[in-house]
Amino acid sequence: MNWQKLAGIMCVLGVTCAQAAEIVVNRLQMPAWVVHANGVRQALAPNMSLKVGDTLQTGQGARVELALSEGSIIKLGALATFRVTSLIAPEDNKGVFASALDVIKGAFRFTTGSSQKSVPRAIDIKISSVTAGIRGTDLWGKSDEQKDLVCLLEGKISVAHADQHLDMDKPLQYFVAKRDGTAMPGFETEDEVMNKWAPQTEVSAGHGLASIGGKWRAILAAYKHRPMADSLVRKLDEAGFAASLVQRHQPGGRVFEVALNGLAEEADARYAGQQAREVVPGLTLKVSPK
């Protein structure tokens, strides 16, 4: 029996198992980047793990879906900026998963699945001037030039803004803090939330969706000389497209392929490839399963 199986059995039997506090990129539509705490900026890719101090940025038309290790999902819309301020594992915090997340700009949604609502958690999400304290819920929010807004979809949250504090426990209840200094609670219609707000943070199949386990590739170029391939990878990375380089041997000699990997379906590979060609003119495009 290998050690992974043994560890799983120990967890089932109640033996203490360490649970790391982690945020992983689950799915995304490019372009998107992560700026690490040391200032290094790189294109975002599925299965990438975010660390404390990392800042995530999304480009025009982009979407990002993040998975927290305690079971919740965070979704970000286009032109968003999101920072991981703190992550504390349950074993380091009396069994409670704790984190502080900062939505600096853009739309987001935080959702806890029904099977994970009993997990002890203490998550604070700051939406510019408004902070939402979460213990297991579903909410949507956005920070833009006019306002900071958080809307409860299900569960309970506590909202703080300046000297105001509000406990929210009714679906579609929201709190808005406008740039003119006014702040107030209210209620929104389900039609407004589901048809206008929610689509701003949902990934869309066929529009360049990359995911963990995605099986399609968009091959953009093949070079005989590696420096040319490396240069293209850097250009795409700077533009928010996580490209990879693969060396292949052919009858005429070796070539270095540059491709976008992990695309969910053939249509996603074609869409992402066309996006990349707009960023770097002159590229070819061939899609294939991995």
Coordinates of C-alpha atoms in Angstrom, one line a residue:
M1 CA 0.0 0.0 0.0
N2 CA 1.5 3.4 -0.9
W3 CA 1.6 6.3 1.5
Q4 CA -1.1 8.3 -0.3
K5 CA -3.7 5.5 0.2
L6 CA -2.5 5.1 3.8
A7 CA -3.0 8.9 4.5
G8 CA -6.5 8.7 3.0
I9 CA -7.5 5.8 5.3
M10 CA -6.0 7.7 8.3
C11 CA -8.2 10.7 7.5
V12 CA -11.3 8.5 7.2
L13 CA -10.5 6.9 10.6
G14 CA -10.3 10.3 12.2
V15 CA -6.5 10.6 12.4
T16 CA -5.5 14.3 12.1
C17 CA -4.5 15.3 8.6
A18 CA -2.9 18.6 7.6
Q19 CA -5.0 20.7 5.3
A20 CA -3.1 23.3 3.5
A21 CA -4.6 26.7 2.9
E22 CA -4.6 27.1 -0.8
I23 CA -6.2 29.0 -3.7
V24 CA -5.9 27.3 -7.1
V25 CA -6.8 28.5 -10.6
N26 CA -9.6 26.2 -11.7
R27 CA -10.7 27.7 -15.0
L28 CA -10.1 30.9 -17.0
Q29 CA -10.6 32.8 -20.2
M30 CA -7.5 34.7 -21.2
P31 CA -5.9 37.2 -20.9
A32 CA -5.1 37.1 -17.3
W33 CA -2.0 37.6 -15.1
V34 CA -0.6 37.1 -11.6
V35 CA 1.8 39.6 -10.1
H36 CA 3.7 37.9 -7.4
A37 CA 4.8 39.5 -4.1
N38 CA 8.3 39.9 -5.5
G39 CA 7.0 41.9 -8.5
V40 CA 7.3 39.2 -11.1
R41 CA 4.4 39.2 -13.5
Q42 CA 3.3 36.1 -15.5
A43 CA 0.4 34.8 -17.4
L44 CA -2.2 32.9 -15.4
A45 CA -2.8 29.2 -16.2
P46 CA -5.0 26.4 -14.9
N47 CA -3.8 24.6 -11.8
M48 CA -1.6 27.6 -10.8
S49 CA -1.5 28.1 -7.0
L50 CA -1.8 31.6 -5.6
K51 CA 0.2 32.7 -2.6
V52 CA -0.2 35.4 0.0
G53 CA 0.8 38.7 -1.6
D54 CA -0.1 37.6 -5.1
T55 CA -2.3 40.0 -7.2
L56 CA -4.4 38.6 -10.0
Q57 CA -5.4 40.8 -13.0
T58 CA -7.8 40.0 -15.8
G59 CA -8.0 41.6 -19.2
Q60 CA -10.8 42.6 -21.6
G61 CA -13.4 39.8 -21.9
A62 CA -11.5 37.6 -19.4
R63 CA -13.0 35.4 -16.6
V64 CA -11.2 33.5 -13.8
E65 CA -12.5 30.8 -11.5
L66 CA -10.5 30.1 -8.3
A67 CA -11.0 27.1 -6.0
L68 CA -10.3 27.5 -2.3
S69 CA -9.0 24.5 -0.4
E70 CA -12.0 24.7 2.0
G71 CA -14.4 24.1 -0.9
S72 CA -15.6 27.5 -2.0
I73 CA -15.3 29.1 -5.4
I74 CA -14.4 32.6 -6.4
K75 CA -15.2 33.9 -9.8
L76 CA -13.8 37.1 -11.3
G77 CA -15.0 39.1 -14.3
A78 CA -13.1 41.2 -16.9
L79 CA -10.8 44.0 -16.0
A80 CA -10.6 42.9 -12.3
T81 CA -7.8 43.2 -9.8
F82 CA -7.8 40.7 -6.9
R83 CA -5.2 40.2 -4.1
V84 CA -4.6 37.4 -1.7
T85 CA -3.9 39.2 1.6
S86 CA -3.8 36.2 4.0
L87 CA -4.4 32.4 4.1
I88 CA -4.4 30.4 7.3
A89 CA -4.7 26.7 7.3
P90 CA -7.2 25.1 9.7
E91 CA -4.5 23.3 11.7
D92 CA -2.9 26.7 12.4
N93 CA -6.2 28.4 13.4
K94 CA -8.1 26.1 15.8
G95 CA -9.7 24.1 12.9
V96 CA -11.0 27.2 11.1
F97 CA -10.0 28.1 7.5
A98 CA -9.3 31.8 7.5
S99 CA -8.4 34.2 4.7
A100 CA -8.5 37.9 3.8
L101 CA -9.1 38.7 0.1
D102 CA -9.1 42.1 -1.6
V103 CA -11.2 42.8 -4.6
I104 CA -9.6 46.1 -5.7
K105 CA -11.5 46.4 -8.9
G106 CA -14.1 44.5 -11.0
A107 CA -16.9 42.0 -10.5
F108 CA -16.7 38.9 -8.4
R109 CA -18.8 36.1 -7.0
F110 CA -18.1 33.9 -3.9
T111 CA -20.0 30.6 -3.7
T112 CA -19.8 27.8 -1.1
G113 CA -21.2 24.5 -2.3
S114 CA -24.0 22.9 -0.2
S115 CA -21.7 20.0 0.8
Q116 CA -19.1 22.5 2.2
K117 CA -21.3 24.9 4.1
S118 CA -20.6 23.2 7.4
V119 CA -16.8 23.6 7.1
P120 CA -15.6 26.2 9.7
R121 CA -14.4 29.3 7.9
A122 CA -13.7 32.9 8.5
I123 CA -13.2 34.7 5.3
D124 CA -13.2 38.5 4.9
I125 CA -13.5 39.9 1.4
K126 CA -12.8 43.6 1.0
I127 CA -14.5 45.3 -1.9
S128 CA -12.6 48.5 -2.0
S129 CA -14.3 50.5 0.8
V130 CA -16.7 47.7 1.9
T131 CA -15.7 44.5 3.8
A132 CA -17.9 41.4 3.8
G133 CA -17.4 38.8 6.6
I134 CA -18.3 35.4 5.3
R135 CA -19.0 32.2 7.2
G136 CA -20.5 30.1 4.4
T137 CA -22.7 31.7 1.7
D138 CA -23.2 32.9 -1.9
L139 CA -22.7 36.5 -2.8
W140 CA -21.9 38.8 -5.7
G141 CA -20.1 42.1 -5.7
K142 CA -18.3 44.7 -7.7
S143 CA -16.1 47.7 -7.4
D144 CA -16.0 50.3 -10.2
E145 CA -15.7 54.1 -10.7
Q146 CA -19.2 54.9 -9.3
K147 CA -19.6 52.5 -6.3
D148 CA -18.7 49.5 -4.2
L149 CA -21.5 46.9 -4.0
V150 CA -22.1 43.6 -2.4
C151 CA -25.3 41.6 -2.8
L152 CA -26.2 38.5 -0.8
L153 CA -27.6 35.6 -2.8
E154 CA -27.8 33.0 -0.1
G155 CA -26.8 32.6 3.5
K156 CA -25.5 35.3 5.9
I157 CA -22.8 38.0 5.7
S158 CA -21.7 40.9 7.9
V159 CA -20.9 44.1 6.1
A160 CA -18.7 46.9 7.3
H161 CA -18.2 50.4 5.7
A162 CA -16.7 53.3 7.6
D163 CA -18.7 53.4 10.9
Q164 CA -21.6 51.4 9.5
H165 CA -22.1 47.7 10.3
L166 CA -24.9 45.5 8.9
D167 CA -25.8 41.9 9.2
M168 CA -27.5 40.6 6.0
D169 CA -29.5 37.4 5.9
K170 CA -32.1 37.9 3.2
P171 CA -31.6 36.8 -0.4
L172 CA -31.0 39.7 -2.9
Q173 CA -30.3 42.2 -0.1
Y174 CA -27.4 44.5 -1.1
F175 CA -25.2 47.2 0.4
V176 CA -23.8 49.9 -1.8
A177 CA -21.2 52.6 -1.0
K178 CA -21.1 55.3 -3.7
R179 CA -18.1 57.5 -4.5
D180 CA -20.1 60.6 -3.4
G181 CA -19.9 59.3 0.2
T182 CA -23.5 57.9 0.5
A183 CA -24.0 54.3 1.6
M184 CA -27.2 52.4 2.1
P185 CA -28.7 48.9 2.0
G186 CA -31.5 47.8 -0.4
F187 CA -33.0 44.9 -2.3
E188 CA -32.4 44.0 -6.0
T189 CA -34.7 42.0 -8.3
E190 CA -33.8 38.4 -9.1
D191 CA -34.0 39.3 -12.8
E192 CA -31.3 42.0 -12.4
V193 CA -29.0 39.8 -10.5
M194 CA -29.2 36.6 -12.6
N195 CA -29.5 38.2 -16.1
K196 CA -27.2 41.3 -15.7
W197 CA -24.9 40.8 -12.8
A198 CA -24.1 37.1 -12.7
P199 CA -23.0 36.8 -16.4
Q200 CA -20.2 39.3 -15.6
T201 CA -18.4 36.6 -13.6
E202 CA -19.3 33.3 -15.4
V203 CA -16.9 31.5 -17.7
S204 CA -18.3 30.8 -21.2
A205 CA -17.7 27.6 -23.1
G206 CA -16.4 28.1 -26.6
H207 CA -14.7 31.4 -25.7
G208 CA -11.2 30.3 -25.0
L209 CA -12.0 28.4 -21.8
A210 CA -8.9 26.8 -20.3
S211 CA -9.3 24.4 -17.4
I212 CA -7.5 21.8 -15.3
G213 CA -7.6 18.7 -17.4
G214 CA -8.4 20.5 -20.6
K215 CA -7.5 18.3 -23.5
W216 CA -7.1 20.7 -26.5
R217 CA -4.2 22.7 -27.8
A218 CA -3.9 25.8 -30.0
I219 CA -0.5 25.5 -31.8
L220 CA 0.6 28.9 -32.9
A221 CA 4.1 28.5 -34.3
A222 CA 6.9 26.0 -35.0
Y223 CA 10.6 27.2 -35.2
K224 CA 13.8 25.4 -36.0
H225 CA 15.7 27.6 -33.6
R226 CA 14.7 27.7 -29.9
P227 CA 15.5 31.4 -29.2
M228 CA 12.7 32.4 -31.6
A229 CA 10.3 30.1 -29.8
D230 CA 11.4 31.4 -26.4
S231 CA 10.8 35.0 -27.7
L232 CA 7.2 34.2 -28.7
V233 CA 6.5 32.5 -25.4
R234 CA 7.6 35.7 -23.6
K235 CA 5.5 37.9 -25.9
L236 CA 2.4 35.8 -25.2
D237 CA 3.1 35.7 -21.5
E238 CA 3.3 39.5 -21.3
A239 CA 0.0 39.6 -23.1
G240 CA -1.7 37.3 -20.6
F241 CA -1.6 34.1 -22.6
A242 CA 0.2 31.2 -20.8
A243 CA 2.0 29.5 -23.7
S244 CA 4.4 26.5 -23.5
L245 CA 7.2 25.2 -25.7
V246 CA 7.6 21.6 -26.8
Q247 CA 10.5 20.2 -28.7
R248 CA 9.5 17.7 -31.4
H249 CA 11.6 15.6 -33.7
Q250 CA 10.5 15.3 -37.4
P251 CA 12.1 13.8 -40.5
G252 CA 13.5 17.2 -41.4
G253 CA 15.0 17.8 -38.0
R254 CA 13.7 19.1 -34.6
V255 CA 11.2 21.9 -34.3
F256 CA 10.1 23.9 -31.3
E257 CA 6.3 24.3 -31.1
V258 CA 4.6 27.1 -29.2
A259 CA 1.1 26.4 -28.1
L260 CA -1.7 27.3 -25.6
N261 CA -2.6 24.1 -23.7
G262 CA -5.4 23.0 -21.4
L263 CA -8.2 24.3 -23.6
A264 CA -11.5 22.7 -22.7
E265 CA -12.9 22.0 -26.2
E266 CA -11.9 22.4 -29.8
A267 CA -14.0 25.6 -30.1
D268 CA -12.1 27.0 -27.1
A269 CA -8.8 26.2 -28.7
R270 CA -9.8 28.0 -31.9
Y271 CA -11.1 31.0 -30.0
A272 CA -8.0 31.3 -27.8
G273 CA -5.7 30.9 -30.8
Q274 CA -7.4 33.7 -32.7
Q275 CA -7.1 35.9 -29.6
A276 CA -3.3 35.2 -29.5
R277 CA -3.0 36.0 -33.2
E278 CA -4.6 39.4 -32.7
V279 CA -1.9 40.1 -30.0
V280 CA 1.0 38.8 -32.1
P281 CA 0.2 39.2 -35.9
G282 CA 1.5 36.6 -38.3
L283 CA 1.0 33.5 -36.2
T284 CA -0.4 30.4 -37.7
L285 CA -3.1 28.4 -35.9
K286 CA -3.6 24.6 -35.7
V287 CA -5.8 23.0 -33.0
S288 CA -5.4 19.4 -31.9
P289 CA -6.2 17.2 -28.9
K290 CA -3.3 16.6 -26.5

